Amino acid sequence: VLSLAKQGLIDLEQPLYTYLPNPDISDARYQLINARMVLSHTTGLPNWRESEKMTLAFDPGTRFSYSGEAYIYLAKVVAHLQKISLKELDQKFQQNFARSWKLKNFNFVMTSAIEKELAVGYQGNSMVKDDRDRSFFDPAGGLYANGNTFGTFLVKLLKERSKFKELFDPKVALKQDDPIRQFFGIQAWTLGLAVIPFENTAAYWHGGNNLGFTSSFMIDPDKQFGYVFFTNADQCNGMKKVFEEILWH
């Protein structure tokens, strides 16, 4: 999205509804939501909807609340602006971004090649399978990759830091009693990454939990290093703290 903004395809400040109205939101305040709010998780939309129609928990832009639904709305806007469907958006992502960054096996939809190599997910000792339709571009938990490929992405991101300053500039602080702050140690959020302070530096993190899988990465731009792990164990967030103890403390 930041790349598309630099190209002039999308304005980070323009309300998304002016590009594409969202009939699934029954709250007039959503007309204030823009791409910058989506990327910094300040839209007020829920993480995942519990009913067909969504409402906002607060006025957009006023506080932090993680939202996968907001990312899905933004993906629909991006597809609309490029006059394609969500099923076609991954092809556009490959053409315009992944190939130039040399990211192979880095897709937001299920492909036949991925399906052949896909690890089996586990909850405890039981195998589990995500039965959702994975033919649609999913920006909120639908990336298929491996540790090596994602490591390539992170190295490239560190090298291109000056071009994507918004990813390293805190936009919203998390309240002291925010459960995400308390559990993960996150102090603030940028346009895409969580900020976790250490003694003399700030590291940038993101993780993910899908059915049967956990992922996490952290990068330190000043020290030019970090970690990434993908595991086929559900809710394996404790590994994050282990890596941090080894690498930062």
mmCIF file of C-alpha atoms in Angstrom:
data_model
loop_
_atom_site.group_PDB
_atom_site.id
_atom_site.type_symbol
_atom_site.label_atom_id
_atom_site.label_comp_id
_atom_site.label_asym_id
_atom_site.label_seq_id
_atom_site.Cartn_x
_atom_site.Cartn_y
_atom_site.Cartn_z
ATOM 1 C CA VAL A 1 0.000 0.000 0.000
ATOM 2 C CA LEU A 2 2.875 2.366 0.768
ATOM 3 C CA SER A 3 4.342 1.602 -2.656
ATOM 4 C CA LEU A 4 0.987 2.296 -4.323
ATOM 5 C CA ALA A 5 0.707 5.566 -2.410
ATOM 6 C CA LYS A 6 4.121 6.656 -3.714
ATOM 7 C CA GLN A 7 2.880 5.863 -7.227
ATOM 8 C CA GLY A 8 -0.208 8.024 -6.673
ATOM 9 C CA LEU A 9 -2.691 5.159 -6.960
ATOM 10 C CA ILE A 10 -4.069 5.689 -3.465
ATOM 11 C CA ASP A 11 -4.041 8.650 -1.097
ATOM 12 C CA LEU A 12 -3.371 7.550 2.486
ATOM 13 C CA GLU A 13 -5.471 10.436 3.808
ATOM 14 C CA GLN A 14 -8.529 10.047 1.564
ATOM 15 C CA PRO A 15 -11.517 8.281 3.143
ATOM 16 C CA LEU A 16 -11.792 4.756 1.769
ATOM 17 C CA TYR A 17 -15.539 5.005 1.209
ATOM 18 C CA THR A 18 -14.904 7.619 -1.504
ATOM 19 C CA TYR A 19 -13.062 4.892 -3.410
ATOM 20 C CA LEU A 20 -15.377 2.032 -2.486
ATOM 21 C CA PRO A 21 -18.303 2.148 -0.018
ATOM 22 C CA ASN A 22 -18.523 -0.769 2.424
ATOM 23 C CA PRO A 23 -22.107 -2.056 2.828
ATOM 24 C CA ASP A 24 -21.013 -4.348 5.684
ATOM 25 C CA ILE A 25 -20.446 -1.406 8.077
ATOM 26 C CA SER A 26 -23.615 0.028 9.627
ATOM 27 C CA ASP A 27 -21.929 3.002 11.280
ATOM 28 C CA ALA A 28 -21.726 6.371 9.531
ATOM 29 C CA ARG A 29 -18.429 7.139 11.264
ATOM 30 C CA TYR A 30 -16.700 4.644 8.971
ATOM 31 C CA GLN A 31 -16.735 7.345 6.295
ATOM 32 C CA LEU A 32 -13.796 8.902 8.176
ATOM 33 C CA ILE A 33 -11.608 5.815 7.795
ATOM 34 C CA ASN A 34 -8.585 6.185 5.517
ATOM 35 C CA ALA A 35 -5.690 3.904 4.588
ATOM 36 C CA ARG A 36 -3.388 5.463 7.182
ATOM 37 C CA MET A 37 -5.852 4.501 9.930
ATOM 38 C CA VAL A 38 -6.127 0.957 8.603
ATOM 39 C CA LEU A 39 -2.353 0.474 8.552
ATOM 40 C CA SER A 40 -1.986 1.819 12.096
ATOM 41 C CA HIS A 41 -5.044 -0.086 13.423
ATOM 42 C CA THR A 42 -6.966 2.996 14.489
ATOM 43 C CA THR A 43 -10.198 2.479 12.504
ATOM 44 C CA GLY A 44 -12.405 1.291 15.358
ATOM 45 C CA LEU A 45 -13.464 -1.777 13.365
ATOM 46 C CA PRO A 46 -13.398 -5.191 15.126
ATOM 47 C CA ASN A 47 -10.584 -7.643 14.555
ATOM 48 C CA TRP A 48 -13.137 -10.139 13.195
ATOM 49 C CA ARG A 49 -16.860 -9.571 12.854
ATOM 50 C CA GLU A 50 -19.351 -11.445 14.976
ATOM 51 C CA SER A 51 -22.339 -10.569 12.794
ATOM 52 C CA GLU A 52 -23.024 -9.658 9.181
ATOM 53 C CA LYS A 53 -22.986 -5.924 9.900
ATOM 54 C CA MET A 54 -20.099 -4.225 11.721
ATOM 55 C CA THR A 55 -20.084 -1.163 13.958
ATOM 56 C CA LEU A 56 -17.173 0.906 15.255
ATOM 57 C CA ALA A 57 -15.930 0.752 18.841
ATOM 58 C CA PHE A 58 -14.724 4.374 18.758
ATOM 59 C CA ASP A 59 -14.261 7.350 16.453
ATOM 60 C CA PRO A 60 -11.734 6.512 13.697
ATOM 61 C CA GLY A 61 -8.233 7.806 14.306
ATOM 62 C CA THR A 62 -8.600 8.287 18.061
ATOM 63 C CA ARG A 63 -7.020 5.123 19.511
ATOM 64 C CA PHE A 64 -5.476 1.723 18.750
ATOM 65 C CA SER A 65 -7.440 -1.487 18.271
ATOM 66 C CA TYR A 66 -6.097 -4.281 16.074
ATOM 67 C CA SER A 67 -8.375 -5.043 13.122
ATOM 68 C CA GLY A 68 -8.112 -7.709 10.472
ATOM 69 C CA GLU A 69 -11.459 -6.597 9.058
ATOM 70 C CA ALA A 70 -9.991 -3.155 8.294
ATOM 71 C CA TYR A 71 -7.149 -4.741 6.308
ATOM 72 C CA ILE A 72 -9.646 -6.748 4.280
ATOM 73 C CA TYR A 73 -11.578 -3.580 3.490
ATOM 74 C CA LEU A 74 -8.364 -1.878 2.366
ATOM 75 C CA ALA A 75 -7.509 -4.850 0.127
ATOM 76 C CA LYS A 76 -10.919 -4.546 -1.527
ATOM 77 C CA VAL A 77 -10.251 -0.858 -2.140
ATOM 78 C CA VAL A 78 -6.835 -1.599 -3.655
ATOM 79 C CA ALA A 79 -8.326 -4.244 -5.960
ATOM 80 C CA HIS A 80 -11.123 -1.846 -6.968
ATOM 81 C CA LEU A 81 -8.639 0.921 -7.810
ATOM 82 C CA GLN A 82 -6.752 -1.488 -10.069
ATOM 83 C CA LYS A 83 -10.004 -2.705 -11.631
ATOM 84 C CA ILE A 84 -9.477 -6.314 -10.594
ATOM 85 C CA SER A 85 -11.070 -8.775 -8.168
ATOM 86 C CA LEU A 86 -9.705 -10.034 -4.852
ATOM 87 C CA LYS A 87 -8.942 -13.331 -6.600
ATOM 88 C CA GLU A 88 -6.712 -11.460 -9.039
ATOM 89 C CA LEU A 89 -4.991 -9.192 -6.506
ATOM 90 C CA ASP A 90 -2.235 -11.675 -5.675
ATOM 91 C CA GLN A 91 -1.228 -11.788 -9.349
ATOM 92 C CA LYS A 92 -0.877 -8.010 -9.289
ATOM 93 C CA PHE A 93 1.114 -8.235 -6.044
ATOM 94 C CA GLN A 94 3.478 -10.734 -7.678
ATOM 95 C CA GLN A 95 3.961 -8.553 -10.760
ATOM 96 C CA ASN A 96 4.371 -5.213 -9.002
ATOM 97 C CA PHE A 97 6.160 -6.145 -5.805
ATOM 98 C CA ALA A 98 7.172 -9.728 -5.062
ATOM 99 C CA ARG A 99 9.208 -10.278 -8.222
ATOM 100 C CA SER A 100 11.192 -7.053 -7.886
ATOM 101 C CA TRP A 101 12.073 -8.025 -4.302
ATOM 102 C CA LYS A 102 12.929 -11.594 -5.415
ATOM 103 C CA LEU A 103 10.275 -13.133 -3.185
ATOM 104 C CA LYS A 104 9.477 -16.639 -4.403
ATOM 105 C CA ASN A 105 6.769 -18.750 -2.747
ATOM 106 C CA PHE A 106 5.321 -15.600 -1.182
ATOM 107 C CA ASN A 107 1.580 -15.564 -1.927
ATOM 108 C CA PHE A 108 -1.638 -14.301 -0.379
ATOM 109 C CA VAL A 109 -3.735 -17.031 -2.019
ATOM 110 C CA MET A 110 -3.466 -20.798 -2.102
ATOM 111 C CA THR A 111 -1.777 -22.137 -5.223
ATOM 112 C CA SER A 112 -1.296 -25.732 -6.370
ATOM 113 C CA ALA A 113 2.443 -25.451 -5.701
ATOM 114 C CA ILE A 114 1.834 -24.207 -2.150
ATOM 115 C CA GLU A 115 -0.743 -26.905 -1.452
ATOM 116 C CA LYS A 116 1.796 -29.624 -2.280
ATOM 117 C CA GLU A 117 4.328 -28.225 0.209
ATOM 118 C CA LEU A 118 1.982 -26.964 2.921
ATOM 119 C CA ALA A 119 2.817 -28.049 6.462
ATOM 120 C CA VAL A 120 0.176 -29.715 8.617
ATOM 121 C CA GLY A 121 -1.132 -27.504 11.428
ATOM 122 C CA TYR A 122 -1.530 -28.698 15.006
ATOM 123 C CA GLN A 123 -3.490 -27.803 18.096
ATOM 124 C CA GLY A 124 -1.769 -29.697 20.866
ATOM 125 C CA ASN A 125 -1.305 -33.212 19.455
ATOM 126 C CA SER A 126 -4.234 -32.975 17.050
ATOM 127 C CA MET A 127 -3.955 -32.138 13.364
ATOM 128 C CA VAL A 128 -6.207 -29.281 12.236
ATOM 129 C CA LYS A 129 -7.065 -27.839 8.842
ATOM 130 C CA ASP A 130 -8.290 -24.407 7.810
ATOM 131 C CA ASP A 131 -11.282 -24.963 5.541
ATOM 132 C CA ARG A 132 -11.800 -21.319 4.534
ATOM 133 C CA ASP A 133 -11.815 -20.406 0.841
ATOM 134 C CA ARG A 134 -8.178 -19.466 0.240
ATOM 135 C CA SER A 135 -8.586 -18.445 -3.399
ATOM 136 C CA PHE A 136 -9.205 -14.824 -2.367
ATOM 137 C CA PHE A 137 -6.383 -12.411 -1.509
ATOM 138 C CA ASP A 138 -6.236 -12.352 2.295
ATOM 139 C CA PRO A 139 -4.119 -9.521 3.775
ATOM 140 C CA ALA A 140 -5.066 -10.329 7.378
ATOM 141 C CA GLY A 141 -3.621 -13.786 7.933
ATOM 142 C CA GLY A 142 -3.397 -15.313 4.463
ATOM 143 C CA LEU A 143 0.289 -15.081 3.558
ATOM 144 C CA TYR A 144 1.837 -18.377 2.467
ATOM 145 C CA ALA A 145 5.621 -18.342 2.779
ATOM 146 C CA ASN A 146 8.500 -20.030 4.587
ATOM 147 C CA GLY A 147 11.182 -18.799 6.961
ATOM 148 C CA ASN A 148 13.839 -18.377 4.272
ATOM 149 C CA THR A 149 11.598 -16.374 1.966
ATOM 150 C CA PHE A 150 10.311 -14.173 4.764
ATOM 151 C CA GLY A 151 13.894 -13.630 5.898
ATOM 152 C CA THR A 152 14.684 -12.384 2.387
ATOM 153 C CA PHE A 153 11.775 -9.941 2.682
ATOM 154 C CA LEU A 154 13.019 -8.637 6.048
ATOM 155 C CA VAL A 155 16.593 -8.133 4.817
ATOM 156 C CA LYS A 156 15.283 -6.221 1.813
ATOM 157 C CA LEU A 157 13.027 -4.161 4.082
ATOM 158 C CA LEU A 158 15.993 -3.165 6.248
ATOM 159 C CA LYS A 159 17.961 -2.154 3.174
ATOM 160 C CA GLU A 160 15.005 -0.142 1.833
ATOM 161 C CA ARG A 161 14.248 1.492 5.185
ATOM 162 C CA SER A 162 14.763 5.019 3.862
ATOM 163 C CA LYS A 163 12.090 4.442 1.186
ATOM 164 C CA PHE A 164 9.521 3.191 3.683
ATOM 165 C CA LYS A 165 10.064 5.496 6.643
ATOM 166 C CA GLU A 166 6.382 5.222 7.587
ATOM 167 C CA LEU A 167 6.974 1.598 8.619
ATOM 168 C CA PHE A 168 9.440 2.747 11.274
ATOM 169 C CA ASP A 169 7.672 5.873 12.514
ATOM 170 C CA PRO A 170 5.289 5.328 15.482
ATOM 171 C CA LYS A 171 1.803 6.648 14.718
ATOM 172 C CA VAL A 172 -0.251 5.587 17.736
ATOM 173 C CA ALA A 173 0.700 4.691 21.307
ATOM 174 C CA LEU A 174 -0.974 1.747 23.017
ATOM 175 C CA LYS A 175 -2.573 2.420 26.390
ATOM 176 C CA GLN A 176 -0.855 0.962 29.444
ATOM 177 C CA ASP A 177 -3.757 -1.410 30.095
ATOM 178 C CA ASP A 178 -4.053 -2.586 26.490
ATOM 179 C CA PRO A 179 -3.871 -6.425 26.610
ATOM 180 C CA ILE A 180 -1.733 -6.511 23.451
ATOM 181 C CA ARG A 181 0.751 -4.138 25.097
ATOM 182 C CA GLN A 182 0.798 -6.154 28.291
ATOM 183 C CA PHE A 183 1.233 -9.544 26.587
ATOM 184 C CA PHE A 184 3.611 -8.656 23.743
ATOM 185 C CA GLY A 185 5.407 -5.624 25.205
ATOM 186 C CA ILE A 186 4.286 -3.355 22.361
ATOM 187 C CA GLN A 187 4.563 0.368 23.036
ATOM 188 C CA ALA A 188 3.285 1.805 19.743
ATOM 189 C CA TRP A 189 2.273 0.968 16.163
ATOM 190 C CA THR A 190 3.561 2.338 12.879
ATOM 191 C CA LEU A 191 1.889 2.009 9.467
ATOM 192 C CA GLY A 192 2.273 -1.742 9.631
ATOM 193 C CA LEU A 193 4.614 -2.738 12.461
ATOM 194 C CA ALA A 194 4.567 -2.896 16.248
ATOM 195 C CA VAL A 195 7.249 -0.982 18.158
ATOM 196 C CA ILE A 196 8.881 -2.810 21.075
ATOM 197 C CA PRO A 197 11.457 -0.791 23.054
ATOM 198 C CA PHE A 198 14.582 -2.312 24.545
ATOM 199 C CA GLU A 199 17.318 -0.654 26.604
ATOM 200 C CA ASN A 200 19.006 1.432 23.909
ATOM 201 C CA THR A 201 17.008 0.661 20.802
ATOM 202 C CA ALA A 202 13.565 0.086 19.319
ATOM 203 C CA ALA A 203 12.702 -3.132 17.520
ATOM 204 C CA TYR A 204 9.844 -3.698 15.091
ATOM 205 C CA TRP A 205 7.655 -6.760 15.335
ATOM 206 C CA HIS A 206 4.653 -8.560 13.942
ATOM 207 C CA GLY A 207 3.241 -11.987 14.566
ATOM 208 C CA GLY A 208 0.326 -14.098 13.511
ATOM 209 C CA ASN A 209 -1.892 -16.890 14.777
ATOM 210 C CA ASN A 210 -3.956 -18.958 12.388
ATOM 211 C CA LEU A 211 -5.603 -22.297 12.994
ATOM 212 C CA GLY A 212 -2.667 -24.673 13.579
ATOM 213 C CA PHE A 213 0.102 -22.141 12.973
ATOM 214 C CA THR A 214 2.051 -19.359 14.697
ATOM 215 C CA SER A 215 4.514 -16.900 13.183
ATOM 216 C CA SER A 216 6.640 -14.069 14.528
ATOM 217 C CA PHE A 217 9.418 -11.755 13.411
ATOM 218 C CA MET A 218 11.414 -8.899 14.888
ATOM 219 C CA ILE A 219 13.954 -6.581 13.274
ATOM 220 C CA ASP A 220 16.338 -4.044 14.774
ATOM 221 C CA PRO A 221 17.201 -1.447 12.093
ATOM 222 C CA ASP A 222 20.025 0.087 14.123
ATOM 223 C CA LYS A 223 21.786 -3.227 14.711
ATOM 224 C CA GLN A 224 20.695 -4.611 11.325
ATOM 225 C CA PHE A 225 19.575 -7.990 12.569
ATOM 226 C CA GLY A 226 16.493 -9.846 13.702
ATOM 227 C CA TYR A 227 14.681 -13.162 13.630
ATOM 228 C CA VAL A 228 11.722 -14.863 12.003
ATOM 229 C CA PHE A 229 10.046 -18.138 12.856
ATOM 230 C CA PHE A 230 7.117 -20.035 11.378
ATOM 231 C CA THR A 231 5.804 -23.035 13.286
ATOM 232 C CA ASN A 232 2.924 -25.450 12.723
ATOM 233 C CA ALA A 233 1.786 -25.225 16.347
ATOM 234 C CA ASP A 234 -1.273 -23.177 17.294
ATOM 235 C CA GLN A 235 -0.813 -20.194 19.683
ATOM 236 C CA CYS A 236 2.894 -20.811 20.166
ATOM 237 C CA ASN A 237 3.523 -17.202 21.190
ATOM 238 C CA GLY A 238 5.913 -18.118 23.997
ATOM 239 C CA MET A 239 8.658 -18.675 21.424
ATOM 240 C CA LYS A 240 8.714 -14.906 20.823
ATOM 241 C CA LYS A 241 9.946 -14.242 24.354
ATOM 242 C CA VAL A 242 12.572 -16.971 24.072
ATOM 243 C CA PHE A 243 14.045 -15.401 20.920
ATOM 244 C CA GLU A 244 14.027 -11.947 22.492
ATOM 245 C CA GLU A 245 15.796 -13.140 25.636
ATOM 246 C CA ILE A 246 18.539 -14.679 23.496
ATOM 247 C CA LEU A 247 18.966 -11.845 21.006
ATOM 248 C CA TRP A 248 18.188 -8.643 22.911
ATOM 249 C CA HIS A 249 18.786 -9.273 26.625
#
